[in-house]
PDB file of C-alpha atoms in Angstrom:
ATOM      1  CA  UNK A   1     159.448  79.204 164.704  1.00  0.00           C
ATOM      2  CA  UNK A   2     156.375  80.168 161.694  1.00  0.00           C
ATOM      3  CA  UNK A   3     153.795  77.790 161.607  1.00  0.00           C
ATOM      4  CA  UNK A   4     153.430  76.274 158.197  1.00  0.00           C
ATOM      5  CA  UNK A   5     150.551  76.370 156.198  1.00  0.00           C
ATOM      6  CA  UNK A   6     149.224  73.059 154.963  1.00  0.00           C
ATOM      7  CA  UNK A   7     148.644  72.552 151.616  1.00  0.00           C
ATOM      8  CA  UNK A   8     145.008  70.646 151.132  1.00  0.00           C
ATOM      9  CA  UNK A   9     145.644  67.087 149.776  1.00  0.00           C
ATOM     10  CA  UNK A  10     145.199  67.111 145.956  1.00  0.00           C
ATOM     11  CA  UNK A  11     141.948  64.823 146.046  1.00  0.00           C
ATOM     12  CA  UNK A  12     139.855  67.629 148.077  1.00  0.00           C
ATOM     13  CA  UNK A  13     140.964  70.435 145.732  1.00  0.00           C
ATOM     14  CA  UNK A  14     139.599  67.909 142.450  1.00  0.00           C
ATOM     15  CA  UNK A  15     136.470  67.717 144.060  1.00  0.00           C
ATOM     16  CA  UNK A  16     135.541  71.409 144.474  1.00  0.00           C
ATOM     17  CA  UNK A  17     136.609  71.740 140.815  1.00  0.00           C
ATOM     18  CA  UNK A  18     134.843  68.109 139.967  1.00  0.00           C
ATOM     19  CA  UNK A  19     131.722  69.980 142.099  1.00  0.00           C
ATOM     20  CA  UNK A  20     131.722  73.355 140.334  1.00  0.00           C
ATOM     21  CA  UNK A  21     132.175  71.347 136.893  1.00  0.00           C
ATOM     22  CA  UNK A  22     128.978  69.479 137.683  1.00  0.00           C
ATOM     23  CA  UNK A  23     126.772  72.519 139.045  1.00  0.00           C
ATOM     24  CA  UNK A  24     128.327  74.284 135.149  1.00  0.00           C
ATOM     25  CA  UNK A  25     126.971  71.106 132.986  1.00  0.00           C
ATOM     26  CA  UNK A  26     124.087  71.340 134.794  1.00  0.00           C
ATOM     27  CA  UNK A  27     123.174  74.738 134.209  1.00  0.00           C
ATOM     28  CA  UNK A  28     124.492  74.699 130.802  1.00  0.00           C
ATOM     29  CA  UNK A  29     122.118  71.545 130.214  1.00  0.00           C
ATOM     30  CA  UNK A  30     119.009  73.639 131.913  1.00  0.00           C
ATOM     31  CA  UNK A  31     119.140  76.982 129.613  1.00  0.00           C
ATOM     32  CA  UNK A  32     120.194  74.475 127.016  1.00  0.00           C
ATOM     33  CA  UNK A  33     116.370  72.627 127.256  1.00  0.00           C
ATOM     34  CA  UNK A  34     114.983  76.179 127.994  1.00  0.00           C
ATOM     35  CA  UNK A  35     116.125  77.101 123.993  1.00  0.00           C
ATOM     36  CA  UNK A  36     114.974  73.749 122.881  1.00  0.00           C
ATOM     37  CA  UNK A  37     111.580  73.934 124.514  1.00  0.00           C
ATOM     38  CA  UNK A  38     111.145  78.259 123.637  1.00  0.00           C
ATOM     39  CA  UNK A  39     111.913  77.023 120.166  1.00  0.00           C
ATOM     40  CA  UNK A  40     109.601  74.124 120.110  1.00  0.00           C
ATOM     41  CA  UNK A  41     106.868  76.328 121.709  1.00  0.00           C
ATOM     42  CA  UNK A  42     107.286  78.914 119.242  1.00  0.00           C
ATOM     43  CA  UNK A  43     107.311  76.546 115.780  1.00  0.00           C
ATOM     44  CA  UNK A  44     103.546  74.499 117.649  1.00  0.00           C
ATOM     45  CA  UNK A  45     102.220  78.404 117.586  1.00  0.00           C
ATOM     46  CA  UNK A  46     103.665  78.974 113.787  1.00  0.00           C
ATOM     47  CA  UNK A  47     102.171  75.582 112.761  1.00  0.00           C
ATOM     48  CA  UNK A  48      98.818  76.175 114.741  1.00  0.00           C
ATOM     49  CA  UNK A  49      98.320  79.635 112.959  1.00  0.00           C
ATOM     50  CA  UNK A  50      99.723  78.029 109.231  1.00  0.00           C
ATOM     51  CA  UNK A  51      97.184  75.354 110.549  1.00  0.00           C
ATOM     52  CA  UNK A  52      94.295  77.867 111.324  1.00  0.00           C
ATOM     53  CA  UNK A  53      94.906  79.506 107.964  1.00  0.00           C
ATOM     54  CA  UNK A  54      94.667  76.681 105.693  1.00  0.00           C
ATOM     55  CA  UNK A  55      91.530  75.827 107.675  1.00  0.00           C
ATOM     56  CA  UNK A  56      89.873  79.149 107.003  1.00  0.00           C
ATOM     57  CA  UNK A  57      91.010  79.354 102.997  1.00  0.00           C
ATOM     58  CA  UNK A  58      89.073  75.970 102.933  1.00  0.00           C
ATOM     59  CA  UNK A  59      85.742  77.078 103.724  1.00  0.00           C
ATOM     60  CA  UNK A  60      85.868  80.059 101.999  1.00  0.00           C
ATOM     61  CA  UNK A  61      86.105  77.610  98.678  1.00  0.00           C
ATOM     62  CA  UNK A  62      82.506  77.181  97.177  1.00  0.00           C
ATOM     63  CA  UNK A  63      81.038  73.829  97.731  1.00  0.00           C
ATOM     64  CA  UNK A  64      81.084  72.438  94.141  1.00  0.00           C
ATOM     65  CA  UNK A  65      84.823  73.712  94.216  1.00  0.00           C
ATOM     66  CA  UNK A  66      85.691  71.390  97.388  1.00  0.00           C
ATOM     67  CA  UNK A  67      83.402  69.066  95.923  1.00  0.00           C
ATOM     68  CA  UNK A  68      85.489  69.159  92.980  1.00  0.00           C
ATOM     69  CA  UNK A  69      88.709  68.597  95.154  1.00  0.00           C
ATOM     70  CA  UNK A  70      87.890  65.663  97.436  1.00  0.00           C
ATOM     71  CA  UNK A  71      86.457  63.744  94.395  1.00  0.00           C
ATOM     72  CA  UNK A  72      89.903  64.175  92.161  1.00  0.00           C
ATOM     73  CA  UNK A  73      92.022  64.396  95.344  1.00  0.00           C
ATOM     74  CA  UNK A  74      93.927  67.058  94.001  1.00  0.00           C
ATOM     75  CA  UNK A  75      93.061  71.044  94.830  1.00  0.00           C
ATOM     76  CA  UNK A  76      92.677  73.285  92.633  1.00  0.00           C
ATOM     77  CA  UNK A  77      96.090  75.104  93.535  1.00  0.00           C
ATOM     78  CA  UNK A  78      97.576  72.004  92.949  1.00  0.00           C
ATOM     79  CA  UNK A  79      96.561  71.445  89.583  1.00  0.00           C
ATOM     80  CA  UNK A  80      97.213  75.051  88.532  1.00  0.00           C
ATOM     81  CA  UNK A  81     101.198  74.415  89.430  1.00  0.00           C
ATOM     82  CA  UNK A  82     101.543  70.893  88.167  1.00  0.00           C
ATOM     83  CA  UNK A  83     100.329  72.575  84.981  1.00  0.00           C
ATOM     84  CA  UNK A  84     101.976  75.749  85.794  1.00  0.00           C
ATOM     85  CA  UNK A  85      98.880  78.025  84.870  1.00  0.00           C
ATOM     86  CA  UNK A  86      98.285  81.107  86.461  1.00  0.00           C
ATOM     87  CA  UNK A  87      95.475  82.015  85.311  1.00  0.00           C
ATOM     88  CA  UNK A  88      92.235  80.023  84.037  1.00  0.00           C
ATOM     89  CA  UNK A  89      92.281  79.769  80.357  1.00  0.00           C
ATOM     90  CA  UNK A  90      91.079  76.617  78.374  1.00  0.00           C
ATOM     91  CA  UNK A  91      93.737  77.204  75.551  1.00  0.00           C
ATOM     92  CA  UNK A  92      96.626  77.869  78.481  1.00  0.00           C
ATOM     93  CA  UNK A  93      95.604  74.333  80.668  1.00  0.00           C
ATOM     94  CA  UNK A  94      95.340  72.193  77.021  1.00  0.00           C
ATOM     95  CA  UNK A  95      99.301  73.907  75.500  1.00  0.00           C
ATOM     96  CA  UNK A  96     100.356  72.991  78.915  1.00  0.00           C
ATOM     97  CA  UNK A  97      99.010  69.986  79.075  1.00  0.00           C
ATOM     98  CA  UNK A  98      99.825  68.445  75.778  1.00  0.00           C
ATOM     99  CA  UNK A  99     103.793  69.858  76.527  1.00  0.00           C
ATOM    100  CA  UNK A 100     103.729  67.789  79.877  1.00  0.00           C
ATOM    101  CA  UNK A 101     102.016  64.841  79.251  1.00  0.00           C
ATOM    102  CA  UNK A 102     104.128  64.057  75.627  1.00  0.00           C
ATOM    103  CA  UNK A 103     107.557  65.238  77.876  1.00  0.00           C
ATOM    104  CA  UNK A 104     106.649  62.693  80.072  1.00  0.00           C
ATOM    105  CA  UNK A 105     105.361  59.611  78.135  1.00  0.00           C
ATOM    106  CA  UNK A 106     107.196  56.504  79.173  1.00  0.00           C
ATOM    107  CA  UNK A 107     108.624  56.107  75.608  1.00  0.00           C
ATOM    108  CA  UNK A 108     110.982  58.973  75.671  1.00  0.00           C
ATOM    109  CA  UNK A 109     111.718  58.287  78.997  1.00  0.00           C
ATOM    110  CA  UNK A 110     109.599  59.859  81.234  1.00  0.00           C
ATOM    111  CA  UNK A 111     107.864  59.483  84.145  1.00  0.00           C
ATOM    112  CA  UNK A 112     104.445  57.478  84.355  1.00  0.00           C
ATOM    113  CA  UNK A 113     103.911  58.894  87.931  1.00  0.00           C
ATOM    114  CA  UNK A 114     104.200  62.338  86.649  1.00  0.00           C
ATOM    115  CA  UNK A 115     102.365  62.217  83.884  1.00  0.00           C
ATOM    116  CA  UNK A 116      98.931  60.528  85.647  1.00  0.00           C
ATOM    117  CA  UNK A 117      99.215  64.040  87.837  1.00  0.00           C
ATOM    118  CA  UNK A 118      99.737  66.000  84.929  1.00  0.00           C
ATOM    119  CA  UNK A 119      95.986  64.163  83.433  1.00  0.00           C
ATOM    120  CA  UNK A 120      94.855  64.324  87.392  1.00  0.00           C
ATOM    121  CA  UNK A 121      95.330  68.149  87.409  1.00  0.00           C
ATOM    122  CA  UNK A 122      94.080  68.760  84.082  1.00  0.00           C
ATOM    123  CA  UNK A 123      90.471  66.909  85.013  1.00  0.00           C
ATOM    124  CA  UNK A 124      90.380  69.437  87.687  1.00  0.00           C
ATOM    125  CA  UNK A 125      91.016  72.151  86.067  1.00  0.00           C
ATOM    126  CA  UNK A 126      88.522  71.506  83.232  1.00  0.00           C
ATOM    127  CA  UNK A 127      86.002  70.995  86.314  1.00  0.00           C
ATOM    128  CA  UNK A 128      86.719  74.066  87.646  1.00  0.00           C
ATOM    129  CA  UNK A 129      86.038  75.680  84.153  1.00  0.00           C
ATOM    130  CA  UNK A 130      82.681  74.068  84.187  1.00  0.00           C
ATOM    131  CA  UNK A 131      82.177  74.773  87.117  1.00  0.00           C
ATOM    132  CA  UNK A 132      82.382  78.269  86.610  1.00  0.00           C
ATOM    133  CA  UNK A 133      80.914  78.412  82.772  1.00  0.00           C
ATOM    134  CA  UNK A 134      77.676  77.181  85.458  1.00  0.00           C
ATOM    135  CA  UNK A 135      77.780  79.608  88.249  1.00  0.00           C
ATOM    136  CA  UNK A 136      78.363  82.277  85.184  1.00  0.00           C
ATOM    137  CA  UNK A 137      74.778  81.080  83.455  1.00  0.00           C
ATOM    138  CA  UNK A 138      72.934  81.161  86.556  1.00  0.00           C
ATOM    139  CA  UNK A 139      74.030  84.683  87.148  1.00  0.00           C
ATOM    140  CA  UNK A 140      72.642  85.229  83.584  1.00  0.00           C
ATOM    141  CA  UNK A 141      69.683  83.773  84.002  1.00  0.00           C
ATOM    142  CA  UNK A 142      69.281  85.532  87.578  1.00  0.00           C
ATOM    143  CA  UNK A 143      69.714  88.917  85.942  1.00  0.00           C
ATOM    144  CA  UNK A 144      67.258  89.248  82.707  1.00  0.00           C
ATOM    145  CA  UNK A 145      64.024  90.109  83.628  1.00  0.00           C
ATOM    146  CA  UNK A 146      61.321  88.325  83.180  1.00  0.00           C
ATOM    147  CA  UNK A 147      58.850  88.991  80.096  1.00  0.00           C
TER     148      UNK A 147
END
């Protein structure tokens, strides 16, 4: 008589599958954590680089312009974006200011907050124009020959 093979008990077979499944699940979790960790590290490096670039850009700003930004609480670039100005032209600044101020008037359904941002942007641009005019006068005085 040929001996019959015994079949393993179902509970033992299930134990192997559970152990394998737990192993795979642990591997998936480890790989997932590594992927998330790498992505986080890359994002952190990019943020540090952007922060460094912004700090360098602020460092290149003239002291008077930096002081005007600190006083008004709005940067020159932000003021230009608010009033949609590409170059500092008093006529263009006034034209865009008048339009945006009227459009955002509360009596015509506008926003007081946006209107105040428009006012602050114009004040900041006017201050920058004043600073540039002062620099220009100083350059002209420095270039004139003394008689």
